[in-house]
PDB file of C-alpha atoms in Angstrom:
ATOM      1  CA  MET I   1      42.484  -3.837  56.090  1.00 86.00           C
ATOM      2  CA  VAL I   2      40.439  -1.243  54.068  1.00 95.00           C
ATOM      3  CA  THR I   3      37.443  -3.360  52.017  1.00 98.00           C
ATOM      4  CA  TYR I   4      36.838  -1.079  49.245  1.00 98.00           C
ATOM      5  CA  ALA I   5      33.426  -0.836  46.946  1.00 98.00           C
ATOM      6  CA  TYR I   6      33.519   0.948  43.313  1.00 98.00           C
ATOM      7  CA  THR I   7      30.138   3.147  42.352  1.00 98.00           C
ATOM      8  CA  ILE I   8      29.837   4.189  38.825  1.00 98.00           C
ATOM      9  CA  ALA I   9      26.622   6.304  38.746  1.00 98.00           C
ATOM     10  CA  GLY I  10      24.669   9.903  38.266  1.00 97.00           C
ATOM     11  CA  SER I  11      24.334  12.602  40.133  1.00 97.00           C
ATOM     12  CA  GLU I  12      21.912  13.272  42.488  1.00 94.00           C
ATOM     13  CA  ALA I  13      22.433  16.497  44.486  1.00 93.00           C
ATOM     14  CA  THR I  14      19.463  16.505  46.881  1.00 93.00           C
ATOM     15  CA  GLY I  15      21.588  13.064  48.033  1.00 94.00           C
ATOM     16  CA  GLY I  16      18.368  11.107  47.708  1.00 94.00           C
ATOM     17  CA  ALA I  17      19.395   8.516  44.816  1.00 94.00           C
ATOM     18  CA  GLY I  18      22.817   7.296  42.371  1.00 95.00           C
ATOM     19  CA  PHE I  19      25.977   8.182  43.018  1.00 97.00           C
ATOM     20  CA  GLN I  20      25.429   9.926  46.449  1.00 98.00           C
ATOM     21  CA  VAL I  21      23.812   7.225  48.001  1.00 98.00           C
ATOM     22  CA  ASP I  22      26.074   4.667  46.894  1.00 98.00           C
ATOM     23  CA  LEU I  23      28.431   5.701  49.059  1.00 98.00           C
ATOM     24  CA  LYS I  24      27.003   6.911  51.772  1.00 98.00           C
ATOM     25  CA  THR I  25      25.794   2.941  51.286  1.00 98.00           C
ATOM     26  CA  PHE I  26      29.138   1.826  51.777  1.00 98.00           C
ATOM     27  CA  HIS I  27      30.472   3.948  53.961  1.00 98.00           C
ATOM     28  CA  GLU I  28      28.063   2.812  56.390  1.00 98.00           C
ATOM     29  CA  LEU I  29      28.837  -1.157  55.515  1.00 98.00           C
ATOM     30  CA  GLY I  30      32.268  -0.389  56.400  1.00 98.00           C
ATOM     31  CA  THR I  31      32.828   0.156  53.711  1.00 98.00           C
ATOM     32  CA  TYR I  32      35.561   2.527  52.034  1.00 98.00           C
ATOM     33  CA  GLY I  33      33.512   4.033  48.746  1.00 98.00           C
ATOM     34  CA  LEU I  34      35.010   5.381  46.117  1.00 98.00           C
ATOM     35  CA  GLY I  35      33.389   5.435  42.469  1.00 98.00           C
ATOM     36  CA  THR I  36      33.166   7.152  38.879  1.00 98.00           C
ATOM     37  CA  LEU I  37      30.443   9.550  37.984  1.00 98.00           C
ATOM     38  CA  SER I  38      28.519   8.864  34.554  1.00 97.00           C
ATOM     39  CA  CYS I  39      25.673  11.217  34.527  1.00 96.00           C
ATOM     40  CA  ILE I  40      24.698  14.070  36.663  1.00 96.00           C
ATOM     41  CA  VAL I  41      20.242  14.698  37.527  1.00 93.00           C
ATOM     42  CA  THR I  42      18.978  17.143  39.244  1.00 93.00           C
ATOM     43  CA  PHE I  43      15.761  18.470  39.781  1.00 90.00           C
ATOM     44  CA  ASP I  44      14.255  22.337  38.607  1.00 91.00           C
ATOM     45  CA  PRO I  45      12.990  23.189  41.894  1.00 92.00           C
ATOM     46  CA  LYS I  46      11.606  25.982  39.307  1.00 92.00           C
ATOM     47  CA  ASP I  47       9.693  23.016  36.777  1.00 91.00           C
ATOM     48  CA  ASN I  48       7.603  20.908  39.536  1.00 90.00           C
ATOM     49  CA  TRP I  49      10.255  19.393  40.244  1.00 88.00           C
ATOM     50  CA  ASN I  50      11.234  17.625  36.738  1.00 88.00           C
ATOM     51  CA  HIS I  51      14.922  16.393  35.841  1.00 84.00           C
ATOM     52  CA  ARG I  52      17.365  17.215  33.638  1.00 90.00           C
ATOM     53  CA  PHE I  53      19.660  15.253  31.950  1.00 91.00           C
ATOM     54  CA  THR I  54      23.807  15.939  31.304  1.00 94.00           C
ATOM     55  CA  PRO I  55      25.581  13.254  30.648  1.00 95.00           C
ATOM     56  CA  ILE I  56      29.252  12.965  31.101  1.00 97.00           C
ATOM     57  CA  PRO I  57      31.201  12.999  28.012  1.00 98.00           C
ATOM     58  CA  PRO I  58      32.923   9.166  27.584  1.00 98.00           C
ATOM     59  CA  HIS I  59      36.497  10.324  27.495  1.00 98.00           C
ATOM     60  CA  VAL I  60      36.494  11.775  31.294  1.00 98.00           C
ATOM     61  CA  ILE I  61      34.269   8.791  32.237  1.00 98.00           C
ATOM     62  CA  GLU I  62      36.995   5.826  31.297  1.00 98.00           C
ATOM     63  CA  GLN I  63      39.229   9.231  32.804  1.00 98.00           C
ATOM     64  CA  GLN I  64      37.793   8.576  36.104  1.00 98.00           C
ATOM     65  CA  MET I  65      37.598   4.401  35.427  1.00 98.00           C
ATOM     66  CA  GLU I  66      41.351   4.738  35.201  1.00 98.00           C
ATOM     67  CA  ALA I  67      41.928   6.100  38.049  1.00 98.00           C
ATOM     68  CA  ALA I  68      39.855   4.759  40.066  1.00 98.00           C
ATOM     69  CA  MET I  69      40.877   1.419  39.548  1.00 98.00           C
ATOM     70  CA  GLY I  70      44.737   2.474  39.447  1.00 97.00           C
ATOM     71  CA  HIS I  71      44.098   3.404  43.464  1.00 97.00           C
ATOM     72  CA  ALA I  72      42.866  -0.263  44.342  1.00 95.00           C
ATOM     73  CA  ASP I  73      42.439  -3.382  43.938  1.00 96.00           C
ATOM     74  CA  LEU I  74      38.919  -3.288  43.009  1.00 98.00           C
ATOM     75  CA  ASP I  75      37.125  -6.571  42.602  1.00 98.00           C
ATOM     76  CA  THR I  76      33.664  -5.606  42.894  1.00 98.00           C
ATOM     77  CA  VAL I  77      31.833  -2.580  41.566  1.00 98.00           C
ATOM     78  CA  LYS I  78      27.888  -1.188  41.754  1.00 98.00           C
ATOM     79  CA  LEU I  79      26.900   0.329  38.545  1.00 98.00           C
ATOM     80  CA  GLY I  80      23.358   2.609  38.757  1.00 97.00           C
ATOM     81  CA  MET I  81      21.620   4.746  36.054  1.00 95.00           C
ATOM     82  CA  LEU I  82      24.799   4.596  33.024  1.00 95.00           C
ATOM     83  CA  GLY I  83      21.888   7.085  30.485  1.00 90.00           C
ATOM     84  CA  THR I  84      23.631   7.180  26.569  1.00 93.00           C
ATOM     85  CA  PRO I  85      24.067   3.610  24.355  1.00 95.00           C
ATOM     86  CA  GLU I  86      28.423   6.001  24.372  1.00 97.00           C
ATOM     87  CA  THR I  87      28.296   6.014  27.980  1.00 97.00           C
ATOM     88  CA  ILE I  88      28.075   1.852  27.886  1.00 97.00           C
ATOM     89  CA  ASP I  89      29.983   1.266  25.618  1.00 98.00           C
ATOM     90  CA  VAL I  90      32.973   2.527  27.328  1.00 98.00           C
ATOM     91  CA  VAL I  91      31.405   1.085  30.913  1.00 98.00           C
ATOM     92  CA  ALA I  92      32.476  -1.563  29.236  1.00 98.00           C
ATOM     93  CA  LYS I  93      35.440  -0.839  27.736  1.00 98.00           C
ATOM     94  CA  GLY I  94      36.568  -0.514  30.932  1.00 98.00           C
ATOM     95  CA  LEU I  95      34.985  -2.531  33.532  1.00 98.00           C
ATOM     96  CA  LYS I  96      36.376  -5.608  31.153  1.00 98.00           C
ATOM     97  CA  LYS I  97      40.454  -4.522  31.825  1.00 97.00           C
ATOM     98  CA  GLN I  98      40.219  -6.634  34.516  1.00 97.00           C
ATOM     99  CA  ALA I  99      38.723  -9.300  36.568  1.00 97.00           C
ATOM    100  CA  TRP I 100      35.401  -9.204  39.183  1.00 98.00           C
ATOM    101  CA  LYS I 101      34.888 -11.158  41.740  1.00 98.00           C
ATOM    102  CA  ASN I 102      31.839  -9.055  41.790  1.00 98.00           C
ATOM    103  CA  ILE I 103      29.243  -6.630  39.387  1.00 98.00           C
ATOM    104  CA  VAL I 104      25.960  -4.714  41.241  1.00 98.00           C
ATOM    105  CA  LEU I 105      23.435  -3.650  37.890  1.00 98.00           C
ATOM    106  CA  ASP I 106      20.482  -2.474  38.821  1.00 97.00           C
ATOM    107  CA  PRO I 107      20.104  -1.654  35.487  1.00 94.00           C
ATOM    108  CA  VAL I 108      18.165   1.524  35.559  1.00 88.00           C
ATOM    109  CA  LEU I 109      16.070   1.671  31.838  1.00 79.00           C
ATOM    110  CA  ILE I 110      14.930   5.200  31.611  1.00 61.00           C
ATOM    111  CA  CYS I 111      17.142   7.914  32.623  1.00 51.00           C
ATOM    112  CA  LYS I 112      13.804  10.993  33.651  1.00 47.00           C
ATOM    113  CA  GLY I 113      14.492  13.939  30.834  1.00 45.00           C
ATOM    114  CA  GLN I 114      14.929  11.666  28.249  1.00 47.00           C
ATOM    115  CA  GLU I 115      13.302  10.739  25.583  1.00 51.00           C
ATOM    116  CA  PRO I 116      11.624   7.743  25.119  1.00 48.00           C
ATOM    117  CA  GLY I 117      13.551   7.105  21.902  1.00 50.00           C
ATOM    118  CA  GLN I 118      16.721   6.673  24.360  1.00 64.00           C
ATOM    119  CA  ALA I 119      15.020   4.692  26.153  1.00 70.00           C
ATOM    120  CA  LEU I 120      14.651   2.242  24.161  1.00 79.00           C
ATOM    121  CA  ASP I 121      18.260   2.875  22.743  1.00 85.00           C
ATOM    122  CA  THR I 122      19.969   2.438  26.811  1.00 87.00           C
ATOM    123  CA  ASP I 123      18.576  -1.184  26.974  1.00 89.00           C
ATOM    124  CA  ASN I 124      19.818  -2.598  24.060  1.00 92.00           C
ATOM    125  CA  ALA I 125      22.704  -0.959  24.898  1.00 94.00           C
ATOM    126  CA  LEU I 126      21.724  -2.434  28.726  1.00 95.00           C
ATOM    127  CA  ARG I 127      20.923  -6.535  27.493  1.00 95.00           C
ATOM    128  CA  GLU I 128      23.605  -6.360  24.990  1.00 97.00           C
ATOM    129  CA  LYS I 129      26.979  -5.430  26.377  1.00 98.00           C
ATOM    130  CA  ILE I 130      26.043  -4.725  30.307  1.00 98.00           C
ATOM    131  CA  PHE I 131      23.967  -7.952  31.470  1.00 98.00           C
ATOM    132  CA  PRO I 132      26.701 -10.536  30.478  1.00 98.00           C
ATOM    133  CA  LEU I 133      29.056  -9.252  32.813  1.00 98.00           C
ATOM    134  CA  ALA I 134      26.376  -8.480  36.117  1.00 98.00           C
ATOM    135  CA  THR I 135      27.129 -11.022  39.045  1.00 98.00           C
ATOM    136  CA  VAL I 136      23.784  -9.918  39.733  1.00 98.00           C
ATOM    137  CA  ALA I 137      21.163  -7.244  38.619  1.00 98.00           C
ATOM    138  CA  THR I 138      18.815  -5.837  40.904  1.00 98.00           C
ATOM    139  CA  PRO I 139      15.582  -4.500  38.276  1.00 97.00           C
ATOM    140  CA  ASN I 140      12.703  -2.846  39.778  1.00 95.00           C
ATOM    141  CA  TYR I 141       9.548  -3.691  39.105  1.00 95.00           C
ATOM    142  CA  PHE I 142       9.209  -2.131  35.774  1.00 93.00           C
ATOM    143  CA  GLU I 143      12.254  -2.798  35.260  1.00 94.00           C
ATOM    144  CA  ALA I 144      11.360  -6.239  35.543  1.00 96.00           C
ATOM    145  CA  VAL I 145       8.687  -6.159  33.131  1.00 95.00           C
ATOM    146  CA  THR I 146      10.373  -4.620  30.980  1.00 93.00           C
ATOM    147  CA  LEU I 147      13.017  -7.474  30.534  1.00 95.00           C
ATOM    148  CA  SER I 148      11.087 -10.338  30.911  1.00 96.00           C
ATOM    149  CA  GLY I 149       8.890  -9.395  28.952  1.00 95.00           C
ATOM    150  CA  MET I 150       6.002 -10.196  31.113  1.00 96.00           C
ATOM    151  CA  ASP I 151       3.139  -8.020  31.608  1.00 95.00           C
ATOM    152  CA  THR I 152       2.320  -7.891  35.227  1.00 95.00           C
ATOM    153  CA  LEU I 153       3.769  -9.400  38.173  1.00 96.00           C
ATOM    154  CA  GLU I 154       1.507 -10.239  40.584  1.00 95.00           C
ATOM    155  CA  THR I 155       1.975 -12.838  42.045  1.00 94.00           C
ATOM    156  CA  LEU I 156       5.124 -14.604  44.189  1.00 94.00           C
ATOM    157  CA  GLU I 157       5.596 -16.836  41.497  1.00 94.00           C
ATOM    158  CA  ASP I 158       5.661 -14.500  38.902  1.00 96.00           C
ATOM    159  CA  LEU I 159       8.712 -12.353  40.436  1.00 96.00           C
ATOM    160  CA  ALA I 160      10.411 -15.339  40.700  1.00 96.00           C
ATOM    161  CA  GLU I 161      10.001 -16.226  36.991  1.00 97.00           C
ATOM    162  CA  ALA I 162      11.418 -12.837  35.662  1.00 97.00           C
ATOM    163  CA  ALA I 163      13.732 -12.996  38.086  1.00 97.00           C
ATOM    164  CA  GLN I 164      14.600 -16.482  36.471  1.00 97.00           C
ATOM    165  CA  ARG I 165      14.374 -15.317  32.976  1.00 97.00           C
ATOM    166  CA  ILE I 166      16.147 -11.903  33.749  1.00 98.00           C
ATOM    167  CA  SER I 167      19.224 -14.583  34.343  1.00 98.00           C
ATOM    168  CA  GLU I 168      19.842 -15.309  30.503  1.00 97.00           C
ATOM    169  CA  LEU I 169      20.690 -12.018  29.425  1.00 97.00           C
ATOM    170  CA  GLY I 170      23.893 -12.942  31.829  1.00 98.00           C
ATOM    171  CA  PRO I 171      23.308 -12.245  35.829  1.00 98.00           C
ATOM    172  CA  LYS I 172      24.836 -16.012  38.251  1.00 98.00           C
ATOM    173  CA  TYR I 173      22.009 -14.052  40.395  1.00 98.00           C
ATOM    174  CA  VAL I 174      18.554 -11.306  39.638  1.00 98.00           C
ATOM    175  CA  VAL I 175      16.795  -9.643  42.294  1.00 98.00           C
ATOM    176  CA  VAL I 176      13.065  -8.447  41.334  1.00 98.00           C
ATOM    177  CA  LYS I 177      11.837  -5.109  43.624  1.00 97.00           C
ATOM    178  CA  GLY I 178       8.355  -6.123  44.339  1.00 95.00           C
ATOM    179  CA  GLY I 179       7.847  -2.193  45.069  1.00 92.00           C
ATOM    180  CA  MET I 180       4.792  -0.106  45.802  1.00 92.00           C
ATOM    181  CA  ASP I 181       3.397  -0.862  42.029  1.00 93.00           C
ATOM    182  CA  PHE I 182       3.476  -5.223  43.614  1.00 95.00           C
ATOM    183  CA  PRO I 183       0.081  -5.856  45.139  1.00 95.00           C
ATOM    184  CA  GLY I 184      -0.276  -6.370  48.663  1.00 95.00           C
ATOM    185  CA  ASP I 185       0.203  -4.429  51.492  1.00 94.00           C
ATOM    186  CA  ASP I 186       4.297  -6.623  51.819  1.00 93.00           C
ATOM    187  CA  ALA I 187       7.158  -4.905  49.737  1.00 94.00           C
ATOM    188  CA  VAL I 188       8.490  -8.147  48.831  1.00 95.00           C
ATOM    189  CA  ASP I 189      11.881  -8.647  46.693  1.00 96.00           C
ATOM    190  CA  VAL I 190      12.404 -12.379  45.404  1.00 96.00           C
ATOM    191  CA  LEU I 191      16.214 -13.262  44.802  1.00 97.00           C
ATOM    192  CA  TRP I 192      17.268 -15.951  41.941  1.00 97.00           C
ATOM    193  CA  ASP I 193      20.365 -17.300  42.965  1.00 95.00           C
ATOM    194  CA  GLY I 194      20.764 -20.389  39.879  1.00 94.00           C
ATOM    195  CA  GLU I 195      19.014 -22.415  41.153  1.00 92.00           C
ATOM    196  CA  GLN I 196      15.703 -21.569  43.911  1.00 92.00           C
ATOM    197  CA  ALA I 197      13.998 -18.378  44.574  1.00 94.00           C
ATOM    198  CA  THR I 198      13.990 -16.904  48.114  1.00 94.00           C
ATOM    199  CA  ALA I 199      11.073 -14.101  48.839  1.00 93.00           C
ATOM    200  CA  PHE I 200      12.000 -11.585  51.825  1.00 93.00           C
ATOM    201  CA  THR I 201       9.263 -10.046  52.885  1.00 91.00           C
ATOM    202  CA  VAL I 202       8.763  -7.322  55.268  1.00 92.00           C
ATOM    203  CA  PRO I 203       4.914  -5.237  55.593  1.00 93.00           C
ATOM    204  CA  LYS I 204       5.299  -2.355  53.242  1.00 94.00           C
ATOM    205  CA  ILE I 205       6.014   1.528  55.366  1.00 94.00           C
ATOM    206  CA  GLY I 206       3.143   4.387  54.409  1.00 92.00           C
ATOM    207  CA  THR I 207       1.646   4.426  50.415  1.00 90.00           C
ATOM    208  CA  THR I 208       4.355   5.999  48.441  1.00 91.00           C
ATOM    209  CA  ARG I 209       7.669   5.687  46.967  1.00 92.00           C
ATOM    210  CA  VAL I 210      10.853   6.761  48.509  1.00 95.00           C
ATOM    211  CA  SER I 211      13.576   8.152  46.354  1.00 94.00           C
ATOM    212  CA  GLY I 212      17.073   6.077  46.181  1.00 95.00           C
ATOM    213  CA  ALA I 213      15.333   2.413  47.781  1.00 96.00           C
ATOM    214  CA  GLY I 214      16.439   0.514  45.319  1.00 96.00           C
ATOM    215  CA  CYS I 215      19.900   2.663  45.416  1.00 97.00           C
ATOM    216  CA  THR I 216      20.718   2.216  49.317  1.00 98.00           C
ATOM    217  CA  LEU I 217      19.412  -1.702  48.085  1.00 98.00           C
ATOM    218  CA  ALA I 218      22.315  -2.232  44.603  1.00 98.00           C
ATOM    219  CA  ALA I 219      25.048   0.149  47.120  1.00 98.00           C
ATOM    220  CA  ALA I 220      24.650  -2.560  50.290  1.00 98.00           C
ATOM    221  CA  ILE I 221      24.101  -5.886  48.139  1.00 98.00           C
ATOM    222  CA  ALA I 222      27.175  -5.044  46.640  1.00 98.00           C
ATOM    223  CA  ALA I 223      29.038  -3.400  49.865  1.00 98.00           C
ATOM    224  CA  GLU I 224      28.081  -7.092  51.366  1.00 98.00           C
ATOM    225  CA  LEU I 225      29.083  -9.045  49.391  1.00 98.00           C
ATOM    226  CA  ALA I 226      32.913  -7.509  48.335  1.00 98.00           C
ATOM    227  CA  LYS I 227      33.160  -7.952  52.285  1.00 98.00           C
ATOM    228  CA  GLY I 228      32.927 -11.479  51.845  1.00 97.00           C
ATOM    229  CA  SER I 229      29.533 -11.874  52.973  1.00 97.00           C
ATOM    230  CA  GLY I 230      26.866 -14.502  50.385  1.00 96.00           C
ATOM    231  CA  ILE I 231      24.225 -13.183  48.225  1.00 97.00           C
ATOM    232  CA  HIS I 232      21.251 -14.455  50.434  1.00 95.00           C
ATOM    233  CA  LYS I 233      23.073 -12.840  53.718  1.00 95.00           C
ATOM    234  CA  ALA I 234      24.021  -9.676  51.416  1.00 97.00           C
ATOM    235  CA  VAL I 235      20.378  -9.248  50.381  1.00 96.00           C
ATOM    236  CA  ARG I 236      18.952  -9.950  54.103  1.00 95.00           C
ATOM    237  CA  ILE I 237      21.365  -6.827  55.177  1.00 96.00           C
ATOM    238  CA  ALA I 238      20.423  -5.200  52.561  1.00 97.00           C
ATOM    239  CA  LYS I 239      16.889  -5.186  52.955  1.00 96.00           C
ATOM    240  CA  ASP I 240      16.803  -4.728  56.679  1.00 96.00           C
ATOM    241  CA  LEU I 241      19.263  -1.504  55.851  1.00 97.00           C
ATOM    242  CA  VAL I 242      16.530  -0.261  53.371  1.00 97.00           C
ATOM    243  CA  THR I 243      13.215  -0.593  55.735  1.00 96.00           C
ATOM    244  CA  GLN I 244      15.228   0.503  58.286  1.00 96.00           C
ATOM    245  CA  GLY I 245      16.154   4.034  56.570  1.00 97.00           C
ATOM    246  CA  ILE I 246      12.773   3.936  54.216  1.00 96.00           C
ATOM    247  CA  ASP I 247      11.190   4.233  58.052  1.00 96.00           C
ATOM    248  CA  ALA I 248      13.451   7.311  59.280  1.00 96.00           C
ATOM    249  CA  GLN I 249      13.172   8.235  55.938  1.00 97.00           C
ATOM    250  CA  VAL I 250      14.290  12.310  55.434  1.00 96.00           C
ATOM    251  CA  LYS I 251      11.666  15.321  54.323  1.00 95.00           C
ATOM    252  CA  ALA I 252      12.559  18.747  52.676  1.00 92.00           C
ATOM    253  CA  ASN I 253      11.146  20.941  50.285  1.00 93.00           C
ATOM    254  CA  THR I 254      10.854  18.517  47.219  1.00 91.00           C
ATOM    255  CA  PRO I 255       7.756  16.568  47.060  1.00 92.00           C
ATOM    256  CA  PHE I 256       9.399  13.994  47.863  1.00 92.00           C
ATOM    257  CA  ASN I 257      10.904  11.868  51.179  1.00 95.00           C
ATOM    258  CA  THR I 258      14.233  10.663  50.178  1.00 96.00           C
ATOM    259  CA  VAL I 259      16.340   6.500  52.894  1.00 97.00           C
ATOM    260  CA  TRP I 260      17.900   7.244  55.270  1.00 97.00           C
ATOM    261  CA  GLN I 261      20.862   5.462  55.949  1.00 97.00           C
ATOM    262  CA  GLY I 262      22.545   6.171  58.352  1.00 97.00           C
ATOM    263  CA  ALA I 263      18.965   4.434  60.369  1.00 96.00           C
ATOM    264  CA  PHE I 264      20.715   0.872  59.984  1.00 97.00           C
ATOM    265  CA  GLU I 265      21.302  -0.389  63.614  1.00 95.00           C
ATOM    266  CA  PRO I 266      22.727  -3.696  61.828  1.00 94.00           C
ATOM    267  CA  MET I 267      20.852  -7.497  63.965  1.00 91.00           C
ATOM    268  CA  GLU I 268      24.047  -9.820  65.969  1.00 88.00           C
ATOM    269  CA  ASP I 269      22.078 -12.107  62.825  1.00 87.00           C
ATOM    270  CA  TYR I 270      21.762 -12.543  59.455  1.00 86.00           C
ATOM    271  CA  THR I 271      21.264 -15.759  59.227  1.00 79.00           C
ATOM    272  CA  PHE I 272      17.361 -16.575  59.833  1.00 70.00           C
ATOM    273  CA  PRO I 273      16.249 -17.840  56.536  1.00 64.00           C
ATOM    274  CA  ALA I 274      14.130 -15.685  54.893  1.00 61.00           C
ATOM    275  CA  GLU I 275      10.620 -15.925  55.117  1.00 56.00           C
ATOM    276  CA  VAL I 276       9.492 -17.640  52.186  1.00 49.00           C
ATOM    277  CA  ASP I 277      11.543 -20.161  50.620  1.00 48.00           C
ATOM    278  CA  TYR I 278       9.653 -21.631  47.272  1.00 45.00           C
ATOM    279  CA  SER I 279      11.459 -23.929  43.992  1.00 46.00           C
ATOM    280  CA  ASP I 280      10.124 -24.156  40.389  1.00 46.00           C
ATOM    281  CA  ALA I 281      10.834 -28.333  41.586  1.00 36.00           C
ATOM    282  CA  GLU I 282       8.087 -30.167  41.130  1.00 40.00           C
ATOM    283  CA  PRO I 283       6.955 -31.111  44.966  1.00 37.00           C
ATOM    284  CA  GLU I 284       7.424 -35.388  45.526  1.00 39.00           C
ATOM    285  CA  ASP I 285       5.325 -37.461  47.261  1.00 39.00           C
ATOM    286  CA  GLY I 286       5.803 -36.039  51.545  1.00 38.00           C
ATOM    287  CA  GLU I 287       6.939 -32.801  49.947  1.00 37.00           C
ATOM    288  CA  CYS I 288       4.710 -29.113  49.557  1.00 36.00           C
ATOM    289  CA  GLY I 289       2.165 -28.035  47.666  1.00 33.00           C
ATOM    290  CA  GLY I 290       4.578 -26.410  45.054  1.00 34.00           C
ATOM    291  CA  PRO I 291       5.709 -23.601  44.273  1.00 33.00           C
ATOM    292  CA  GLY I 292       2.721 -21.171  45.467  1.00 34.00           C
ATOM    293  CA  GLU I 293       2.629 -23.457  48.950  1.00 33.00           C
ATOM    294  CA  GLY I 294       6.282 -23.253  49.596  1.00 35.00           C
ATOM    295  CA  GLY I 295       8.123 -25.751  48.347  1.00 32.00           C
ATOM    296  CA  CYS I 296      11.475 -27.290  49.340  1.00 29.00           C
ATOM    297  CA  GLY I 297      14.968 -24.860  49.667  1.00 34.00           C
ATOM    298  CA  PRO I 298      18.575 -25.716  50.934  1.00 34.00           C
ATOM    299  CA  ASP I 299      16.850 -25.321  54.354  1.00 37.00           C
ATOM    300  CA  GLY I 300      14.345 -28.011  54.142  1.00 32.00           C
ATOM    301  CA  CYS I 301       9.935 -27.887  53.614  1.00 29.00           C
ATOM    302  CA  ASN I 302       9.187 -24.544  54.104  1.00 34.00           C
ATOM    303  CA  CYS I 303       5.509 -23.931  53.248  1.00 28.00           C
ATOM    304  CA  GLY I 304       4.187 -20.250  53.106  1.00 32.00           C
ATOM    305  CA  LYS I 305       5.335 -17.889  55.383  1.00 30.00           C
ATOM    306  CA  GLN I 306       7.779 -18.476  58.117  1.00 26.00           C
TER     307      GLN I 306
END
């Protein structure tokens, strides 16, 4: 039986981000990928690899969605760069035409190549029309700061608070990606599942960003949810796939490297506890010392790293 995973995202011709990454990730995780292009972003090698942004006309987006949703019984979609309020409007209307089990939103607030005013309009439209539909949101550091209204994210508690605040916009689950901007030697992503925050931690690989990491993580979460995995397992697998892909990153003529999804070799078991579990609940007598020291989660009392 074929499991479908659907993406609505922008094209990036080098294959390092966006629509191309989503389809590669879907395939790597054993799902049949299909999609709708929302915009085209191209790097200009003659202009220091700056971005050129071209939106797809709304009626063409509508036609693509109609074809994809008519092709198969879809229940899982990953949303990447949408780019303009007009695109957001037509995507929101299209999504509302059927029920979805999983809508995974990678909330791209700034489309490189756009003016600041356009980015603000996109931000507002995402908050109003897309976030209320989303099941999962996967903001990066900048997006999490912007969406949560926080100034900085410097601790695990900050990441957890940002995730919880963003969940109030609509998503049941929020994964805040600390990335290179989060202090320390670890690459930390924090999942808020509606009751508890769980941190997924691995050592950082290198000191520079690798293109496509965020797209890959969100697409992998979508693929795993489509296959029936729970949110915690989906995030664990996605984190593992991204880590392996960064470790095997692809170098080319661009001034940045890209994630290699094809390097993924899955573990036999993804039921292990996360590195850190903690909640915002007050500890009871005999329990751990509170959120800063671990706290207690569904797997028991886990203070600090395991």
